[in-house]
PDB file of C-alpha atoms in Angstrom:
ATOM      1  CA  MET A   1       7.846   2.722  -0.921  1.00 51.00           C
ATOM      2  CA  LYS A   2       7.511   5.614   1.521  1.00 41.00           C
ATOM      3  CA  LEU A   3       4.322   5.034   3.427  1.00 39.00           C
ATOM      4  CA  LYS A   4       3.721   5.670   7.102  1.00 40.00           C
ATOM      5  CA  CYS A   5       3.734   2.725   9.465  1.00 40.00           C
ATOM      6  CA  LEU A   6       0.277   1.528  10.375  1.00 41.00           C
ATOM      7  CA  LEU A   7      -0.820   1.506  13.998  1.00 38.00           C
ATOM      8  CA  PRO A   8      -0.550  -1.982  15.509  1.00 36.00           C
ATOM      9  CA  VAL A   9      -4.267  -2.035  16.268  1.00 38.00           C
ATOM     10  CA  LEU A  10      -5.012  -2.442  12.568  1.00 39.00           C
ATOM     11  CA  LEU A  11      -3.190  -5.748  12.579  1.00 37.00           C
ATOM     12  CA  LEU A  12      -5.749  -7.050  15.057  1.00 41.00           C
ATOM     13  CA  ILE A  13      -8.767  -6.461  12.852  1.00 41.00           C
ATOM     14  CA  GLN A  14     -11.863  -8.389  13.779  1.00 46.00           C
ATOM     15  CA  THR A  15     -14.066  -9.857  11.061  1.00 43.00           C
ATOM     16  CA  ALA A  16     -17.819  -9.624  11.616  1.00 40.00           C
ATOM     17  CA  TYR A  17     -20.572 -10.566   9.193  1.00 37.00           C
ATOM     18  CA  ALA A  18     -23.887  -8.762   8.876  1.00 37.00           C
ATOM     19  CA  GLN A  19     -25.680 -11.712   7.344  1.00 40.00           C
ATOM     20  CA  LYS A  20     -24.847 -15.352   7.883  1.00 43.00           C
ATOM     21  CA  SER A  21     -26.121 -16.087   4.413  1.00 40.00           C
ATOM     22  CA  THR A  22     -23.880 -13.540   2.723  1.00 49.00           C
ATOM     23  CA  ALA A  23     -21.627 -14.636  -0.108  1.00 53.00           C
ATOM     24  CA  PHE A  24     -18.650 -13.461   1.915  1.00 56.00           C
ATOM     25  CA  LEU A  25     -18.714 -16.472   4.231  1.00 54.00           C
ATOM     26  CA  SER A  26     -16.023 -17.934   2.016  1.00 79.00           C
ATOM     27  CA  GLU A  27     -12.361 -18.789   1.945  1.00 82.00           C
ATOM     28  CA  THR A  28     -11.732 -16.176  -0.733  1.00 89.00           C
ATOM     29  CA  PHE A  29     -12.317 -13.145   1.462  1.00 92.00           C
ATOM     30  CA  ASN A  30     -10.407 -14.706   4.356  1.00 90.00           C
ATOM     31  CA  ARG A  31      -7.439 -15.277   2.049  1.00 93.00           C
ATOM     32  CA  GLN A  32      -7.660 -11.701   0.821  1.00 96.00           C
ATOM     33  CA  LEU A  33      -7.729 -10.442   4.381  1.00 95.00           C
ATOM     34  CA  GLU A  34      -4.691 -12.526   5.327  1.00 96.00           C
ATOM     35  CA  THR A  35      -2.806 -11.349   2.244  1.00 97.00           C
ATOM     36  CA  ALA A  36      -3.734  -7.733   2.997  1.00 97.00           C
ATOM     37  CA  ARG A  37      -2.360  -8.080   6.531  1.00 97.00           C
ATOM     38  CA  TRP A  38       0.881  -9.410   5.074  1.00 98.00           C
ATOM     39  CA  MET A  39       0.927  -6.478   2.633  1.00 98.00           C
ATOM     40  CA  VAL A  40       0.561  -3.987   5.486  1.00 97.00           C
ATOM     41  CA  GLU A  41       3.534  -5.616   7.222  1.00 97.00           C
ATOM     42  CA  TYR A  42       5.540  -5.667   3.986  1.00 98.00           C
ATOM     43  CA  ASP A  43       4.707  -2.015   3.378  1.00 97.00           C
ATOM     44  CA  SER A  44       5.788  -1.009   6.869  1.00 96.00           C
ATOM     45  CA  THR A  45       9.072  -2.894   6.446  1.00 96.00           C
ATOM     46  CA  ALA A  46       9.762  -1.276   3.074  1.00 96.00           C
ATOM     47  CA  TRP A  47       9.061   2.188   4.487  1.00 93.00           C
ATOM     48  CA  ARG A  48      11.466   1.713   7.386  1.00 94.00           C
ATOM     49  CA  LEU A  49      14.259   0.386   5.211  1.00 95.00           C
ATOM     50  CA  SER A  50      13.772   3.042   2.540  1.00 92.00           C
ATOM     51  CA  GLU A  51      14.744   5.672   5.101  1.00 89.00           C
ATOM     52  CA  LEU A  52      18.117   3.948   5.507  1.00 92.00           C
ATOM     53  CA  VAL A  53      18.630   3.558   1.764  1.00 92.00           C
ATOM     54  CA  THR A  54      18.400   7.331   1.251  1.00 88.00           C
ATOM     55  CA  THR A  55      21.499   7.800   3.428  1.00 90.00           C
ATOM     56  CA  VAL A  56      23.867   5.756   1.243  1.00 91.00           C
ATOM     57  CA  SER A  57      26.323   7.198  -1.253  1.00 93.00           C
ATOM     58  CA  TRP A  58      25.391   8.339  -4.757  1.00 93.00           C
ATOM     59  CA  GLU A  59      27.562   5.555  -6.155  1.00 95.00           C
ATOM     60  CA  GLU A  60      25.536   2.953  -4.251  1.00 94.00           C
ATOM     61  CA  LEU A  61      22.230   4.540  -5.225  1.00 93.00           C
ATOM     62  CA  GLY A  62      23.285   4.413  -8.852  1.00 94.00           C
ATOM     63  CA  ARG A  63      23.746   0.655  -8.573  1.00 95.00           C
ATOM     64  CA  MET A  64      20.162   0.123  -7.364  1.00 96.00           C
ATOM     65  CA  GLY A  65      17.116  -0.551  -9.522  1.00 95.00           C
ATOM     66  CA  ARG A  66      13.457  -1.383  -9.127  1.00 95.00           C
ATOM     67  CA  GLU A  67      14.368  -5.026  -8.477  1.00 96.00           C
ATOM     68  CA  TRP A  68      14.723  -4.368  -4.724  1.00 97.00           C
ATOM     69  CA  PHE A  69      12.407  -6.456  -2.534  1.00 97.00           C
ATOM     70  CA  CYS A  70      11.627  -7.548   1.019  1.00 97.00           C
ATOM     71  CA  TYR A  71      11.197 -11.081   2.311  1.00 96.00           C
ATOM     72  CA  LYS A  72      10.969 -13.115   5.486  1.00 95.00           C
ATOM     73  CA  SER A  73      13.899 -15.454   6.044  1.00 93.00           C
ATOM     74  CA  GLU A  74      13.673 -18.884   7.666  1.00 92.00           C
ATOM     75  CA  ASP A  75      14.065 -17.248  11.088  1.00 93.00           C
ATOM     76  CA  SER A  76      10.797 -15.316  10.395  1.00 94.00           C
ATOM     77  CA  LEU A  77      12.655 -11.991  10.368  1.00 96.00           C
ATOM     78  CA  TRP A  78      12.164  -9.362   7.694  1.00 97.00           C
ATOM     79  CA  ASN A  79      14.961  -8.679   5.212  1.00 97.00           C
ATOM     80  CA  GLY A  80      15.367  -6.053   2.507  1.00 97.00           C
ATOM     81  CA  VAL A  81      17.600  -6.551  -0.530  1.00 97.00           C
ATOM     82  CA  TYR A  82      18.642  -3.604  -2.697  1.00 97.00           C
ATOM     83  CA  GLY A  83      20.524  -3.838  -5.958  1.00 96.00           C
ATOM     84  CA  LYS A  84      20.026  -4.267  -9.684  1.00 96.00           C
ATOM     85  CA  TYR A  85      19.662  -7.174 -12.068  1.00 96.00           C
ATOM     86  CA  LYS A  86      21.772  -6.742 -15.187  1.00 93.00           C
ATOM     87  CA  ASN A  87      23.165  -9.156 -17.748  1.00 92.00           C
ATOM     88  CA  GLY A  88      21.847 -12.146 -15.842  1.00 92.00           C
ATOM     89  CA  VAL A  89      23.465 -11.168 -12.528  1.00 95.00           C
ATOM     90  CA  TYR A  90      21.997  -9.483  -9.450  1.00 96.00           C
ATOM     91  CA  ASP A  91      24.380  -6.900  -7.999  1.00 96.00           C
ATOM     92  CA  VAL A  92      23.572  -6.808  -4.271  1.00 96.00           C
ATOM     93  CA  VAL A  93      24.346  -3.364  -2.897  1.00 96.00           C
ATOM     94  CA  LEU A  94      22.702  -3.643   0.517  1.00 95.00           C
ATOM     95  CA  HIS A  95      21.054  -6.392   2.527  1.00 97.00           C
ATOM     96  CA  TYR A  96      19.255  -5.293   5.701  1.00 96.00           C
ATOM     97  CA  LYS A  97      17.703  -7.415   8.428  1.00 96.00           C
ATOM     98  CA  ILE A  98      15.291  -6.265  11.148  1.00 96.00           C
ATOM     99  CA  TRP A  99      16.181  -8.114  14.335  1.00 95.00           C
ATOM    100  CA  PRO A 100      14.030  -8.841  17.413  1.00 91.00           C
ATOM    101  CA  GLY A 101      14.055  -5.669  19.452  1.00 87.00           C
ATOM    102  CA  ASP A 102      13.571  -3.656  16.256  1.00 87.00           C
ATOM    103  CA  SER A 103      17.238  -3.040  15.499  1.00 93.00           C
ATOM    104  CA  ILE A 104      18.358  -3.037  11.854  1.00 95.00           C
ATOM    105  CA  ASP A 105      21.746  -4.272  10.649  1.00 94.00           C
ATOM    106  CA  VAL A 106      23.500  -4.679   7.329  1.00 94.00           C
ATOM    107  CA  VAL A 107      23.902  -8.391   6.584  1.00 92.00           C
ATOM    108  CA  CYS A 108      26.717  -9.877   4.514  1.00 89.00           C
ATOM    109  CA  ASP A 109      25.401 -13.448   4.287  1.00 86.00           C
ATOM    110  CA  PRO A 110      25.380 -14.812   0.712  1.00 90.00           C
ATOM    111  CA  LEU A 111      21.955 -14.893  -0.920  1.00 95.00           C
ATOM    112  CA  ASP A 112      20.417 -17.577  -3.120  1.00 95.00           C
ATOM    113  CA  THR A 113      21.299 -16.543  -6.665  1.00 96.00           C
ATOM    114  CA  ALA A 114      18.313 -18.462  -8.062  1.00 96.00           C
ATOM    115  CA  MET A 115      15.987 -16.469  -5.788  1.00 97.00           C
ATOM    116  CA  LEU A 116      17.588 -13.166  -6.769  1.00 97.00           C
ATOM    117  CA  GLY A 117      17.297 -13.939 -10.465  1.00 97.00           C
ATOM    118  CA  GLY A 118      13.765 -15.301 -10.295  1.00 98.00           C
ATOM    119  CA  ILE A 119      12.444 -12.356  -8.313  1.00 98.00           C
ATOM    120  CA  SER A 120      14.222  -9.784 -10.483  1.00 98.00           C
ATOM    121  CA  ARG A 121      12.872 -11.198 -13.727  1.00 98.00           C
ATOM    122  CA  ALA A 122       9.390 -11.499 -12.192  1.00 98.00           C
ATOM    123  CA  VAL A 123       9.401  -7.873 -11.014  1.00 98.00           C
ATOM    124  CA  ASN A 124      10.440  -6.542 -14.407  1.00 97.00           C
ATOM    125  CA  ALA A 125       7.941  -8.766 -16.194  1.00 98.00           C
ATOM    126  CA  ALA A 126       5.123  -7.641 -13.868  1.00 98.00           C
ATOM    127  CA  TYR A 127       5.747  -3.976 -14.627  1.00 97.00           C
ATOM    128  CA  ARG A 128       5.878  -4.760 -18.327  1.00 97.00           C
ATOM    129  CA  GLU A 129       2.599  -6.704 -18.288  1.00 98.00           C
ATOM    130  CA  ALA A 130       0.814  -4.041 -16.231  1.00 97.00           C
ATOM    131  CA  GLY A 131       2.091  -1.401 -18.630  1.00 96.00           C
ATOM    132  CA  PHE A 132       0.334  -3.134 -21.530  1.00 96.00           C
ATOM    133  CA  VAL A 133      -2.977  -2.585 -19.703  1.00 96.00           C
ATOM    134  CA  LEU A 134      -2.324   0.840 -18.216  1.00 94.00           C
ATOM    135  CA  GLY A 135      -0.656   2.554 -21.098  1.00 90.00           C
ATOM    136  CA  ARG A 136       0.809   5.888 -20.074  1.00 87.00           C
ATOM    137  CA  SER A 137       0.031   6.675 -16.453  1.00 88.00           C
ATOM    138  CA  TYR A 138       1.360   9.143 -13.902  1.00 91.00           C
ATOM    139  CA  VAL A 139       0.041   7.168 -10.938  1.00 94.00           C
ATOM    140  CA  LYS A 140       2.819   5.813  -8.741  1.00 95.00           C
ATOM    141  CA  PHE A 141       2.655   2.134  -7.836  1.00 97.00           C
ATOM    142  CA  ASN A 142       4.066   0.074  -5.005  1.00 96.00           C
ATOM    143  CA  LYS A 143       5.087  -3.527  -5.491  1.00 97.00           C
ATOM    144  CA  PHE A 144       4.689  -6.440  -3.105  1.00 98.00           C
ATOM    145  CA  VAL A 145       6.870  -9.483  -3.742  1.00 98.00           C
ATOM    146  CA  ARG A 146       6.372 -12.912  -2.187  1.00 97.00           C
ATOM    147  CA  TYR A 147       8.821 -15.763  -2.714  1.00 97.00           C
ATOM    148  CA  HIS A 148       6.999 -19.007  -2.055  1.00 97.00           C
ATOM    149  CA  ALA A 149       8.310 -22.279  -0.630  1.00 95.00           C
ATOM    150  CA  ASP A 150       8.010 -23.902  -4.072  1.00 97.00           C
ATOM    151  CA  LYS A 151      10.174 -21.051  -5.463  1.00 97.00           C
ATOM    152  CA  THR A 152       7.363 -19.485  -7.464  1.00 98.00           C
ATOM    153  CA  VAL A 153       7.102 -15.698  -7.212  1.00 98.00           C
ATOM    154  CA  SER A 154       4.016 -13.541  -6.621  1.00 98.00           C
ATOM    155  CA  VAL A 155       4.096  -9.854  -7.542  1.00 98.00           C
ATOM    156  CA  TRP A 156       1.322  -7.373  -6.758  1.00 98.00           C
ATOM    157  CA  LEU A 157       1.310  -3.811  -8.103  1.00 98.00           C
ATOM    158  CA  LEU A 158      -1.022  -1.453  -6.230  1.00 98.00           C
ATOM    159  CA  PRO A 159      -1.354   2.355  -6.286  1.00 97.00           C
ATOM    160  CA  ALA A 160       1.019   4.008  -3.816  1.00 96.00           C
ATOM    161  CA  LEU A 161       0.162   6.975  -1.641  1.00 95.00           C
ATOM    162  CA  GLN A 162       0.348   9.839  -4.113  1.00 96.00           C
ATOM    163  CA  PRO A 163       1.723  13.368  -3.557  1.00 94.00           C
ATOM    164  CA  ASN A 164      -0.353  15.499  -1.171  1.00 93.00           C
ATOM    165  CA  GLU A 165      -1.324  12.260   0.653  1.00 94.00           C
ATOM    166  CA  ILE A 166      -3.880  11.103  -1.874  1.00 96.00           C
ATOM    167  CA  ALA A 167      -4.865   7.436  -1.404  1.00 96.00           C
ATOM    168  CA  MET A 168      -5.917   6.033  -4.778  1.00 96.00           C
ATOM    169  CA  TYR A 169      -7.716   3.012  -6.177  1.00 97.00           C
ATOM    170  CA  GLY A 170      -8.974   1.856  -9.559  1.00 95.00           C
ATOM    171  CA  GLY A 171      -6.141  -0.266 -10.896  1.00 96.00           C
ATOM    172  CA  GLU A 172      -4.267  -3.263  -9.507  1.00 97.00           C
ATOM    173  CA  PHE A 173      -2.245  -6.117 -10.934  1.00 98.00           C
ATOM    174  CA  TYR A 174      -1.211  -9.546  -9.692  1.00 98.00           C
ATOM    175  CA  TYR A 175       1.056 -12.082 -11.391  1.00 98.00           C
ATOM    176  CA  LEU A 176       2.292 -15.494 -10.323  1.00 98.00           C
ATOM    177  CA  PHE A 177       5.543 -16.548 -11.976  1.00 98.00           C
ATOM    178  CA  ASP A 178       7.446 -19.799 -12.158  1.00 98.00           C
ATOM    179  CA  GLU A 179      10.769 -20.084 -10.314  1.00 97.00           C
ATOM    180  CA  THR A 180      12.675 -18.513 -13.208  1.00 97.00           C
ATOM    181  CA  GLY A 181      10.464 -15.416 -13.170  1.00 97.00           C
ATOM    182  CA  THR A 182       9.857 -15.750 -16.911  1.00 97.00           C
ATOM    183  CA  ARG A 183       6.650 -17.778 -17.247  1.00 98.00           C
ATOM    184  CA  ILE A 184       3.335 -16.422 -15.950  1.00 98.00           C
ATOM    185  CA  LEU A 185       1.354 -19.124 -14.157  1.00 98.00           C
ATOM    186  CA  GLY A 186      -1.564 -16.913 -13.161  1.00 98.00           C
ATOM    187  CA  ARG A 187      -2.727 -13.332 -13.359  1.00 97.00           C
ATOM    188  CA  GLU A 188      -5.424 -10.985 -12.077  1.00 97.00           C
ATOM    189  CA  GLU A 189      -5.560  -7.587 -13.746  1.00 97.00           C
ATOM    190  CA  TYR A 190      -8.098  -4.933 -12.817  1.00 96.00           C
ATOM    191  CA  TYR A 191      -8.284  -1.441 -14.274  1.00 95.00           C
ATOM    192  CA  GLN A 192     -11.273   0.880 -14.376  1.00 91.00           C
ATOM    193  CA  GLY A 193      -9.759   3.116 -17.036  1.00 92.00           C
ATOM    194  CA  SER A 194      -8.977   5.845 -14.507  1.00 93.00           C
ATOM    195  CA  PHE A 195      -8.059   6.244 -10.854  1.00 96.00           C
ATOM    196  CA  LYS A 196      -9.968   7.836  -8.008  1.00 95.00           C
ATOM    197  CA  GLY A 197      -8.614   8.968  -4.684  1.00 94.00           C
ATOM    198  CA  PHE A 198      -9.195  10.550  -1.305  1.00 95.00           C
ATOM    199  CA  ARG A 199      -7.027  12.962   0.609  1.00 94.00           C
ATOM    200  CA  LEU A 200      -5.997  11.668   4.018  1.00 94.00           C
ATOM    201  CA  GLY A 201      -6.654  13.712   7.128  1.00 83.00           C
ATOM    202  CA  LYS A 202     -10.422  14.115   6.985  1.00 75.00           C
ATOM    203  CA  ALA A 203     -12.351  11.819   9.310  1.00 80.00           C
ATOM    204  CA  ARG A 204     -15.181  10.921   6.955  1.00 89.00           C
ATOM    205  CA  GLU A 205     -16.748   7.885   5.343  1.00 93.00           C
ATOM    206  CA  VAL A 206     -15.479   7.063   1.871  1.00 95.00           C
ATOM    207  CA  GLN A 207     -16.992   4.941  -0.868  1.00 96.00           C
ATOM    208  CA  LEU A 208     -14.906   2.733  -3.147  1.00 97.00           C
ATOM    209  CA  HIS A 209     -16.843   1.782  -6.279  1.00 96.00           C
ATOM    210  CA  TYR A 210     -16.164  -1.484  -8.109  1.00 96.00           C
ATOM    211  CA  ASN A 211     -19.357  -1.673 -10.149  1.00 91.00           C
ATOM    212  CA  ASP A 212     -17.848  -4.114 -12.641  1.00 92.00           C
ATOM    213  CA  ALA A 213     -16.642  -6.563  -9.980  1.00 93.00           C
ATOM    214  CA  ASP A 214     -18.694  -9.195  -8.151  1.00 92.00           C
ATOM    215  CA  ALA A 215     -16.691  -9.026  -4.910  1.00 92.00           C
ATOM    216  CA  PRO A 216     -14.005  -6.858  -3.271  1.00 95.00           C
ATOM    217  CA  THR A 217     -10.653  -7.025  -5.005  1.00 96.00           C
ATOM    218  CA  GLN A 218      -7.383  -7.671  -3.190  1.00 97.00           C
ATOM    219  CA  GLY A 219      -6.456  -4.035  -3.639  1.00 97.00           C
ATOM    220  CA  ALA A 220      -9.738  -2.879  -2.118  1.00 97.00           C
ATOM    221  CA  VAL A 221      -9.193  -4.986   1.008  1.00 97.00           C
ATOM    222  CA  PHE A 222      -5.629  -3.688   1.335  1.00 97.00           C
ATOM    223  CA  PHE A 223      -6.871  -0.100   0.893  1.00 97.00           C
ATOM    224  CA  ALA A 224      -9.253  -0.587   3.819  1.00 96.00           C
ATOM    225  CA  LEU A 225      -6.609  -2.060   6.112  1.00 96.00           C
ATOM    226  CA  LYS A 226      -3.930   0.430   5.134  1.00 96.00           C
ATOM    227  CA  TYR A 227      -5.975   3.608   5.333  1.00 95.00           C
ATOM    228  CA  GLY A 228      -8.772   2.610   7.697  1.00 93.00           C
ATOM    229  CA  ARG A 229      -7.488   4.732  10.559  1.00 92.00           C
ATOM    230  CA  HIS A 230      -7.728   7.873   8.407  1.00 93.00           C
ATOM    231  CA  PHE A 231     -11.469   7.558   7.788  1.00 93.00           C
ATOM    232  CA  SER A 232     -14.529   6.913   9.918  1.00 92.00           C
ATOM    233  CA  GLY A 233     -15.558   4.084   7.592  1.00 94.00           C
ATOM    234  CA  ILE A 234     -14.594   2.593   4.234  1.00 96.00           C
ATOM    235  CA  TYR A 235     -17.307   1.119   2.004  1.00 96.00           C
ATOM    236  CA  ILE A 236     -16.419  -1.242  -0.836  1.00 97.00           C
ATOM    237  CA  ASN A 237     -19.299  -1.325  -3.314  1.00 96.00           C
ATOM    238  CA  THR A 238     -19.450  -4.041  -5.967  1.00 95.00           C
ATOM    239  CA  ARG A 239     -22.338  -4.940  -8.255  1.00 93.00           C
ATOM    240  CA  ARG A 240     -23.391  -7.751  -5.917  1.00 91.00           C
ATOM    241  CA  SER A 241     -22.402  -6.582  -2.461  1.00 91.00           C
ATOM    242  CA  THR A 242     -21.367  -3.847  -0.079  1.00 93.00           C
ATOM    243  CA  SER A 243     -18.601  -4.276   2.491  1.00 94.00           C
ATOM    244  CA  LEU A 244     -17.823  -1.885   5.304  1.00 94.00           C
ATOM    245  CA  MET A 245     -14.732  -1.641   7.459  1.00 91.00           C
ATOM    246  CA  ALA A 246     -15.232   0.649  10.428  1.00 90.00           C
ATOM    247  CA  PHE A 247     -14.232   1.143  14.054  1.00 87.00           C
ATOM    248  CA  SER A 248     -16.185   1.044  17.284  1.00 85.00           C
ATOM    249  CA  ARG A 249     -15.068   1.051  20.908  1.00 84.00           C
ATOM    250  CA  GLU A 250     -16.815  -2.257  21.486  1.00 87.00           C
ATOM    251  CA  LYS A 251     -15.524  -4.178  18.446  1.00 86.00           C
ATOM    252  CA  GLY A 252     -12.380  -2.331  17.465  1.00 88.00           C
ATOM    253  CA  TYR A 253     -11.903  -2.482  13.697  1.00 90.00           C
ATOM    254  CA  TYR A 254     -14.471  -4.785  12.140  1.00 88.00           C
ATOM    255  CA  TRP A 255     -15.998  -5.817   8.823  1.00 93.00           C
ATOM    256  CA  GLN A 256     -19.637  -6.010   7.821  1.00 91.00           C
ATOM    257  CA  HIS A 257     -20.811  -7.511   4.543  1.00 90.00           C
ATOM    258  CA  ALA A 258     -24.204  -7.501   2.872  1.00 90.00           C
ATOM    259  CA  ASP A 259     -25.481  -8.812  -0.432  1.00 89.00           C
ATOM    260  CA  LYS A 260     -27.307  -6.233  -2.503  1.00 83.00           C
ATOM    261  CA  ALA A 261     -31.032  -6.786  -2.815  1.00 69.00           C
ATOM    262  CA  LYS A 262     -31.885  -8.900  -5.811  1.00 57.00           C
ATOM    263  CA  THR A 263     -34.508  -7.520  -8.133  1.00 42.00           C
ATOM    264  CA  ASN A 264     -36.588  -9.354 -10.670  1.00 43.00           C
ATOM    265  CA  PRO A 265     -35.877  -8.543 -14.306  1.00 45.00           C
TER     266      PRO A 265
END
């Protein structure tokens, strides 16, 4: 997951509402915003650790699969685990930890085998389920894995930054698995049938269109937080609302939401 670290200011996003009566005065958007902030942090961690992974031997790289993941340990520090799940066993090749002071060390502490197995099966199942919807696609995806206190596993699949720094949207997948990683407890799948994107580096307003959705999706909120500094404003248009994330010297990064005008049939 090679994406550039986001400037710290984006983690201090302010939320402002254009209309007090708007449908966005709800817990749903606040949860999406909190999850998107966590995703930005996860993404930054994965990017940093991926630079270290590329320096290991070919033998070690050959032992790694897509079952790698990041997580926060009980000490609230980020960890990255790299290996492969095969024949019911997770082969841990590398385990990194980012310490206070921003140093990174290889850790040899034993890991919970139930966690490793549950996450690995969940990751593979998530890609399989998303593949049923997507079919053949050349769009690269990033995964976000969250191991919950009750040992259930959440997996999000969102479009990665594509070659030539193209930020894409139009398809996203979320699955909640039981602790074994085999049973799906919940899912949210969204696919427009194609993907759209914007090249980074041009300070302009961009419009994300979700005409078949009633409210911003989790992927749309993450897109705004992740790429907000590259554009002068990001609009998220749904059939019922328009949301804007922009920047001003007075407010910093802020959100504005407005319901679309209702018309009589």
